[in-house]
Short mmCIF file of C-alpha atoms in Angstrom, two decimals:
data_model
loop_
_atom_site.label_atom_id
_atom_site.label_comp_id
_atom_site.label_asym_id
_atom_site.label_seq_id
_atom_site.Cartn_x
_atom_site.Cartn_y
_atom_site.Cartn_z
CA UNK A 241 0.00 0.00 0.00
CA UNK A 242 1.46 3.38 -0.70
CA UNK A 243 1.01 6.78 0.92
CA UNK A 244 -2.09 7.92 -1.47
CA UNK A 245 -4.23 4.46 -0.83
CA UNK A 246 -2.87 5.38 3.28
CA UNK A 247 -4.25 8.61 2.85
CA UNK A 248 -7.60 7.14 1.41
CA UNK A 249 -8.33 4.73 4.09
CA UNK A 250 -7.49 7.37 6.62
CA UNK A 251 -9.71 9.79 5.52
CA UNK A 252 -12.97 7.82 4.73
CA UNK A 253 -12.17 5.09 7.49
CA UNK A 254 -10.12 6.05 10.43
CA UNK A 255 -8.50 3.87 12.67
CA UNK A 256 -10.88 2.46 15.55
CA UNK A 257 -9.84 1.52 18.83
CA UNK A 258 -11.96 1.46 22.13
CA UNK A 259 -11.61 4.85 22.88
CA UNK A 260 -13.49 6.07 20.05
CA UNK A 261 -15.17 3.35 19.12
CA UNK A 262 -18.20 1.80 20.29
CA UNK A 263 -20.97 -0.47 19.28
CA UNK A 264 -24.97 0.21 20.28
CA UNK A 265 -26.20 -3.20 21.18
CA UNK A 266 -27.64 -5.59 24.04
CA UNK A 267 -25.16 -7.06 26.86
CA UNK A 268 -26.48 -10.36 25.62
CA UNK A 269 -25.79 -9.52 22.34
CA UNK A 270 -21.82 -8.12 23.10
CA UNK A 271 -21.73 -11.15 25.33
CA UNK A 272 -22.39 -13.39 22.21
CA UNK A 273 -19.58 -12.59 20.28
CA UNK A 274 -16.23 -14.15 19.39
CA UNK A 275 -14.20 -10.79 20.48
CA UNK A 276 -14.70 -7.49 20.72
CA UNK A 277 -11.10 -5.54 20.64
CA UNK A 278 -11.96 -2.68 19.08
CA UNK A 279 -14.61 -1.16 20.22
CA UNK A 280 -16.72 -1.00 23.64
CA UNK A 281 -19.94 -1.62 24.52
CA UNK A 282 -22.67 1.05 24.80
CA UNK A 283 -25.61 -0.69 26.10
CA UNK A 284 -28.90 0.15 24.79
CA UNK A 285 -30.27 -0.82 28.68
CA UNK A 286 -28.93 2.65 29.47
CA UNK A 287 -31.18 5.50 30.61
CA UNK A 288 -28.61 8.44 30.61
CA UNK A 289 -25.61 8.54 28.04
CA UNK A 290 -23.73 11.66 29.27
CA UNK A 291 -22.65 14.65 27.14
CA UNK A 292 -18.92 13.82 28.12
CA UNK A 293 -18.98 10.07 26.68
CA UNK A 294 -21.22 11.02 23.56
CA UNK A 295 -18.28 13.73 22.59
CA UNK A 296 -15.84 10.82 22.60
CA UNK A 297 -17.22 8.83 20.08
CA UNK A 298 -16.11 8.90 16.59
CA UNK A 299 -17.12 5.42 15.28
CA UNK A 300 -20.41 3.70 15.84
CA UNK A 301 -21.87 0.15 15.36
CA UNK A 302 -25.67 0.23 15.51
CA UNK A 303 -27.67 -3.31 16.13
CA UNK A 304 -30.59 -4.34 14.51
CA UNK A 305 -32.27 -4.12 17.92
CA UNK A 306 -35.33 -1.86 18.25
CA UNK A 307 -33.78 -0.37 21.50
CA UNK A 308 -30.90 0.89 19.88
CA UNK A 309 -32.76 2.96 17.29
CA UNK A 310 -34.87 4.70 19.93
CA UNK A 311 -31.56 5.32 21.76
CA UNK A 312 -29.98 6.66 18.86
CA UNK A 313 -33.27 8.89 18.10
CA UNK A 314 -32.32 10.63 21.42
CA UNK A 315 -28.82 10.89 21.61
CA UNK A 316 -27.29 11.15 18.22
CA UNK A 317 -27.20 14.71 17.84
CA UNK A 318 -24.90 15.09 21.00
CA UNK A 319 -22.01 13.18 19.08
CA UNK A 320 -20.64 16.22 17.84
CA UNK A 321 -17.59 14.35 16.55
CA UNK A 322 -18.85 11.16 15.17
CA UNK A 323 -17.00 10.44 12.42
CA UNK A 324 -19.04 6.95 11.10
CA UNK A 325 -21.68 5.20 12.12
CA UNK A 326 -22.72 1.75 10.66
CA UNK A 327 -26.24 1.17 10.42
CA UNK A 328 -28.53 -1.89 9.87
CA UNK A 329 -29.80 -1.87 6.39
CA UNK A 330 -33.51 -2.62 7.98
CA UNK A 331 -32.84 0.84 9.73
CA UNK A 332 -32.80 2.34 6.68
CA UNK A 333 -36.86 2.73 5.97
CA UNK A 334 -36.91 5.15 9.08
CA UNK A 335 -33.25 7.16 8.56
CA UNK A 336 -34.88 10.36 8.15
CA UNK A 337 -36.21 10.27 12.01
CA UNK A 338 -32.50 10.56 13.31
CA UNK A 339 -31.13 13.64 14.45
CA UNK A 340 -27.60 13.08 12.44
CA UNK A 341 -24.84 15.52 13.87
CA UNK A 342 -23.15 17.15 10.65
CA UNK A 343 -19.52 16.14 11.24
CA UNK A 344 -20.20 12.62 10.25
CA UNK A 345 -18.65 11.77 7.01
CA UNK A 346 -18.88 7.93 6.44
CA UNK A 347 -22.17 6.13 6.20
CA UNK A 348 -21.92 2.38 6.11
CA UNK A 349 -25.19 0.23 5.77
CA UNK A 350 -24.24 -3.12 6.72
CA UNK A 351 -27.05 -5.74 4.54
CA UNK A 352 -27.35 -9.34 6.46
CA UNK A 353 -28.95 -12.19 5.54
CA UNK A 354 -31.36 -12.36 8.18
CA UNK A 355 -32.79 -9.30 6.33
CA UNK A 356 -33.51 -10.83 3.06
CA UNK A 357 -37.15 -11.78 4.04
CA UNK A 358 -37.82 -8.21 5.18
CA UNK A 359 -36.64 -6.86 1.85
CA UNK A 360 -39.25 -9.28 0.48
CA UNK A 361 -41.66 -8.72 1.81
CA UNK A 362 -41.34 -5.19 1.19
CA UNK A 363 -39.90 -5.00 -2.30
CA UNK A 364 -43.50 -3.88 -4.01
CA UNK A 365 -43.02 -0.63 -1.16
CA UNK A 366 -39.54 -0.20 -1.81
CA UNK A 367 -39.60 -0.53 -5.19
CA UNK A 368 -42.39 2.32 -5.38
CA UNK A 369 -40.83 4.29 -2.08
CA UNK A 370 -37.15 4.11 -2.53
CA UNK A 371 -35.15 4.10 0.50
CA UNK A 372 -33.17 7.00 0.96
CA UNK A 373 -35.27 9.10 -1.53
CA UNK A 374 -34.73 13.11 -0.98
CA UNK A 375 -33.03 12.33 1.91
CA UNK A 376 -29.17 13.31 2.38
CA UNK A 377 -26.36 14.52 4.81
CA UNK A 378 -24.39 17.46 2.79
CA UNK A 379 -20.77 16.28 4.16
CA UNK A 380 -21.17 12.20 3.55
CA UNK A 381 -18.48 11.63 1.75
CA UNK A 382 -18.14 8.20 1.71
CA UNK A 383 -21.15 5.95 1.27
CA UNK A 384 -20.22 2.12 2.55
CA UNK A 385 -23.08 -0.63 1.43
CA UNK A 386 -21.55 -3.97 2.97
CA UNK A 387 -23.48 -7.08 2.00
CA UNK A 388 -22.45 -10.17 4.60
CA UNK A 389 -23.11 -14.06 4.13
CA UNK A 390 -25.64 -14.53 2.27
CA UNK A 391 -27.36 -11.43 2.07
CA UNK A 392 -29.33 -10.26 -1.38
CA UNK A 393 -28.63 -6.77 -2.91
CA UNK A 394 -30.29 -4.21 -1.51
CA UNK A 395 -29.13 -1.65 -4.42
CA UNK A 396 -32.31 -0.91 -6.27
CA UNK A 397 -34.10 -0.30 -3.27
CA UNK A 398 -31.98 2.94 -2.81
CA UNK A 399 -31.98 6.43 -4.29
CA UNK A 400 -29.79 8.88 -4.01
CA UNK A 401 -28.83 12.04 -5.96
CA UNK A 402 -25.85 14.86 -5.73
CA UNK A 403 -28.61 17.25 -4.36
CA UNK A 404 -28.70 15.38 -0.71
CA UNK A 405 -25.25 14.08 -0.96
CA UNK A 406 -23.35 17.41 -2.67
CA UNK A 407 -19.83 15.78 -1.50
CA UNK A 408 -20.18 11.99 -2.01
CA UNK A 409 -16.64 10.96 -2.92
CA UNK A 410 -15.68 7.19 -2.27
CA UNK A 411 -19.20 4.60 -3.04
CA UNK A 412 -18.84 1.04 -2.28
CA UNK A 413 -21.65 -1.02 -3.55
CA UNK A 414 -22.72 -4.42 -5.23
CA UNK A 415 -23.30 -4.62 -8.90
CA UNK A 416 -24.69 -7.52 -10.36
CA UNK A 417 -26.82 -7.28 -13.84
CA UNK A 418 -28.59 -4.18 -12.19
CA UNK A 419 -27.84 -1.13 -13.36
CA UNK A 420 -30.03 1.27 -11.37
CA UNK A 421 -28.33 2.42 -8.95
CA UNK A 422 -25.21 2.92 -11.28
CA UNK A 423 -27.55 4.92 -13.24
CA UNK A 424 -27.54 7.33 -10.08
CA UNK A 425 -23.92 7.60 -9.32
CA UNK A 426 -23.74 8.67 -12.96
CA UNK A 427 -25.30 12.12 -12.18
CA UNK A 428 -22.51 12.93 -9.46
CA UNK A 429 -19.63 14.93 -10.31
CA UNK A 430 -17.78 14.32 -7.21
CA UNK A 431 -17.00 10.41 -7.04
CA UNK A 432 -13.70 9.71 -6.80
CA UNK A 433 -13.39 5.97 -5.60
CA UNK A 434 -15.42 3.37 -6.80
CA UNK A 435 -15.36 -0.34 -5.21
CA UNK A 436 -17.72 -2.37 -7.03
CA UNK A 437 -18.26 -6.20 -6.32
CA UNK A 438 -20.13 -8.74 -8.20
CA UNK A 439 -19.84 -7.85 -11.42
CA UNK A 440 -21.74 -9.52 -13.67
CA UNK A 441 -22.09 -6.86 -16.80
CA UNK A 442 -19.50 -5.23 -19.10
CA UNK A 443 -19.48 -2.18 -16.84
CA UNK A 444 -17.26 0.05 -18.13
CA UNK A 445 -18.65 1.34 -20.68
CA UNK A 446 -21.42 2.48 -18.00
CA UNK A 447 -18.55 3.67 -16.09
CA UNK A 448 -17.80 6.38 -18.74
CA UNK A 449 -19.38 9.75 -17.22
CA UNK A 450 -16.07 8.94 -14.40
CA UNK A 451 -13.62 9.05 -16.95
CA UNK A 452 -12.43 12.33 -15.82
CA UNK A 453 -12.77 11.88 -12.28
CA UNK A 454 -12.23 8.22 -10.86
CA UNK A 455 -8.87 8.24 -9.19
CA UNK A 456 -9.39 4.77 -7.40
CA UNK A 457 -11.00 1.65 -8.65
CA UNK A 458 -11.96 -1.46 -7.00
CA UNK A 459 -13.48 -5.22 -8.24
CA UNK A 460 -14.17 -7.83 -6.42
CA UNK A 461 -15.84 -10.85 -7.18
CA UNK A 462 -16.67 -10.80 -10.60
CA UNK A 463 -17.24 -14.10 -13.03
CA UNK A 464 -16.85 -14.66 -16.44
CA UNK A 465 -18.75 -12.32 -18.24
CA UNK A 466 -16.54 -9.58 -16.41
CA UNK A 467 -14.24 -8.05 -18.46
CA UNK A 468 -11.87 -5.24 -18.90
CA UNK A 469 -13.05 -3.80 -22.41
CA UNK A 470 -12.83 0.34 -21.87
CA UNK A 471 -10.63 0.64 -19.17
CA UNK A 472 -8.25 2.50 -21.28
CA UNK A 473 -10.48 5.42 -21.04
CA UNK A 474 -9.84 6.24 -17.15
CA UNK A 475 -6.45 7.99 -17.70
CA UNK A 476 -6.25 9.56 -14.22
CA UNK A 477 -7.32 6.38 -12.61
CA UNK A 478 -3.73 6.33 -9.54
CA UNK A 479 -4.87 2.56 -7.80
CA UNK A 480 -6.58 -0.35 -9.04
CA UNK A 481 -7.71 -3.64 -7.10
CA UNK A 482 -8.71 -6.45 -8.61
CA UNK A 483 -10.10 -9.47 -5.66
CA UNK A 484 -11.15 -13.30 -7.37
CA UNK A 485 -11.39 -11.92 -10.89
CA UNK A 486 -12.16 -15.08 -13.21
CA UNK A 487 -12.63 -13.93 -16.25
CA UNK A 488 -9.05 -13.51 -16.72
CA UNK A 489 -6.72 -9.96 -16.73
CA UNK A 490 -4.52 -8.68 -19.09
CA UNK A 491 -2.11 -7.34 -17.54
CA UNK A 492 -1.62 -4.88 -20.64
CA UNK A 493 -4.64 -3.16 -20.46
CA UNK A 494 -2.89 -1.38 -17.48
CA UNK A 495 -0.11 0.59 -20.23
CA UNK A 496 -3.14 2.28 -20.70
CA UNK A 497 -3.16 4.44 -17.33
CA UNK A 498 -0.18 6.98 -17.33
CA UNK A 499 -1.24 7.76 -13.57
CA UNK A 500 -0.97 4.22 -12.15
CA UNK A 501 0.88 4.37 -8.76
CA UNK A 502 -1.02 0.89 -7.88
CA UNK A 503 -1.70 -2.71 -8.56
CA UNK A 504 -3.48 -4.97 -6.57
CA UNK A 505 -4.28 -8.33 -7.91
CA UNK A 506 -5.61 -10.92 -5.69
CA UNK A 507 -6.79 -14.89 -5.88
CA UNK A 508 -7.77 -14.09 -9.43
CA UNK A 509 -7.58 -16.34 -12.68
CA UNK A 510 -6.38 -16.34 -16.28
CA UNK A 511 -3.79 -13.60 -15.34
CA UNK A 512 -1.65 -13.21 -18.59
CA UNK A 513 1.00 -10.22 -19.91
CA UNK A 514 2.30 -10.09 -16.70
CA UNK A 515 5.64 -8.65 -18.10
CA UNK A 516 3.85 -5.31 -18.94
CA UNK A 517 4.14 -4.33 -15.33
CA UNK A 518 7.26 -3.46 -15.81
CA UNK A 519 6.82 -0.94 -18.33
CA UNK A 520 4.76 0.70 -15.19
CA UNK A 521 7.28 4.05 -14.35
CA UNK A 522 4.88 5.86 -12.05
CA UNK A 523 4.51 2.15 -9.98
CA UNK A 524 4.61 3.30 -5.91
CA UNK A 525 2.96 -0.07 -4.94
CA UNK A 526 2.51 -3.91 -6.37
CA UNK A 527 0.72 -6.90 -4.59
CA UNK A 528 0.46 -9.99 -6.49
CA UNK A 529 -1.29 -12.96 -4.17
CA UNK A 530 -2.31 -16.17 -5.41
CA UNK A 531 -3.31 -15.27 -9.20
CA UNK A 532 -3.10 -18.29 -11.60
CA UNK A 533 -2.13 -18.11 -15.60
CA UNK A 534 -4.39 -19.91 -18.51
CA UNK A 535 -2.68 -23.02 -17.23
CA UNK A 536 -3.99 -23.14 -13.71
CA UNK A 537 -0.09 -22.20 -12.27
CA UNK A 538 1.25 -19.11 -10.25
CA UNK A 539 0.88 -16.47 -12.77
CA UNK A 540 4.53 -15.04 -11.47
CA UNK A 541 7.13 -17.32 -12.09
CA UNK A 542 10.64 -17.11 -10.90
CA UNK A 543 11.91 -15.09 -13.73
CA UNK A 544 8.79 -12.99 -13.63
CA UNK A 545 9.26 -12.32 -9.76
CA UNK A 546 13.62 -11.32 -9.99
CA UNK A 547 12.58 -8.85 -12.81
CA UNK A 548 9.51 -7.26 -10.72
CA UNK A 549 11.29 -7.28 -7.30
CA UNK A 550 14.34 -5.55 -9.34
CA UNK A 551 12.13 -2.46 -10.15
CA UNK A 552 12.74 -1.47 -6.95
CA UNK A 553 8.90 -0.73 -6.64
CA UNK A 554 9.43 1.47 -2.67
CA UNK A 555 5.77 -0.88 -1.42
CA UNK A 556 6.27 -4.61 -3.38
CA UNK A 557 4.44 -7.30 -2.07
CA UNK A 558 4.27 -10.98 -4.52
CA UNK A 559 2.85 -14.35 -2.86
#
């Protein structure tokens, strides 16, 4: 990792320790889990949070629990320097009822699997009354949709437009064959960072209206009919991930980005061209992990590996 994709994860997603940090939930519910080093408990039992404790927080985990909302509903506001706060996605319907305080900057709406019914049972509602709809914080500027186990997209229940969100920079969201919600990143002029996962669509040519603007681009877990066709057109593109790619990668279509400081290729298939790396000059930061060629072996060989480690590359990592 260099010092740009340091600066990146610093500004939309501070460290978290247990002084700042601090998750809204039951004691049965904190007791439940594995481990809980980085962040402490605020119980949703409580009758009084004081002023003192609520200025300390910068990073909060919300439960699904109906106590936590009504907590949250009272005390929000008084976290004058909350910095994120992750919220249920079955939160989401009654957002506009919370008193947000306007320092925050990252919203991240976690999507679980125990949800999936709910969003079923409401898609004809949702579908009609889109979550989110004319509803906004002006200094969001990252906007964090996390889908875990077996959870279904949540996407094109969700509207959003540069109106409410006026400095929406870094969007991390699943893709699939809908395009809807793509559709509405399209009207913002402010995205910089894009992680997309499950991409199941030739999306770059939908990508086009960030040619000027998309610094940072992420993919992760996209199949075959992924594929790279238009990437040339992001010229000030600076990082690019690539997680369990299987549709194969090129590594050629990267000569195409004079501003590339960084590769990240990870448990990904059909890597090929490898050698173009090293035509990379503006390279700050390479990590190769467990990528495989057309032939099923370690897409670096030995040869490939003593010419990439002697670039000299200051942040190299190859596995």
């Amino acid at each position: 990792m260099n010092e740009y994709s340091k600066e990146i994860i610093q500004k939309y997603f501070p460290s978290i320790n247990k002084e700042n940090s601090f998750e809204l939930t039951s004691q049965k519910k904190w007791n439940e889990k594995f481990f809980n080093i980085n962040y402490t408990l605020l119980d949703n039992n409580s009758t009084d949070i004081s002023d003192e404790l609520c200025n300390e927080i910068k990073c909060l985990k919300v439960s699904d629990e109906g106590k936590s909302f009504s907590l949250l509903k009272k005390y929000l506001d008084k976290m004058i320097h909350l910095h994120t706060i992750e919220l249920p996605a079955i939160h989401l319907e009654k957002i506009h009822k919370l008193p947000f305080p306007k320092n925050i900057k990252t919203l991240k709406i976690i999507n679980n699997s125990r949800y999936n019914d709910y969003f079923k049972d409401n898609k004809k509602n949702f579908t009609t009354n889109k979550l989110l709809k004319n509803w906004g914080l002006e200094n969001i500027s990252c906007l964090d949709i996390i889908h875990l186990s077996n959870a279904k997209p949540i996407e094109d229940f969700i509207e959003i437009s540069p109106k409410h969100f006026p400095n929406l920079e870094f969007v991390k969201f699943r893709v699939l064959k809908s395009v809807d919600f793509l559709m509405q990143l399209c009207t913002f002029k402010t995205i910089k960072h894009l992680t997309l996962g499950g991409v199941l669509i030739n999306v770059f040519p939908l990508l086009r209206s960030f040619s000027d603007t998309l610094e940072t681009l992420r993919f992760e877990s996209c199949n075959e009919e992924f594929t790279l066709k238009g990437i040339e057109e992001f010229y000030q593109l600076e990082s690019i991930y690539f997680n369990s790619i299987w549709n194969g990668i090129d590594c050629r279509c990267f000569l195409e980005l004079p501003k590339l400081k960084e590769v990240v290729i990870m448990n990904s298939r059909n890597m090929i061209n490898i050698e173009s790396i090293l035509k990379l000059s503006h390279l700050e930061a390479l990590c190769l992990i467990d990528n495989k060629d057309e032939k099923k072996k370690n897409a670096v060989n030995k040869e490939n590996r003593s010419k990439l480690e002697a670039m000299r590359i200051p942040h190299i990592f190859i596995g």
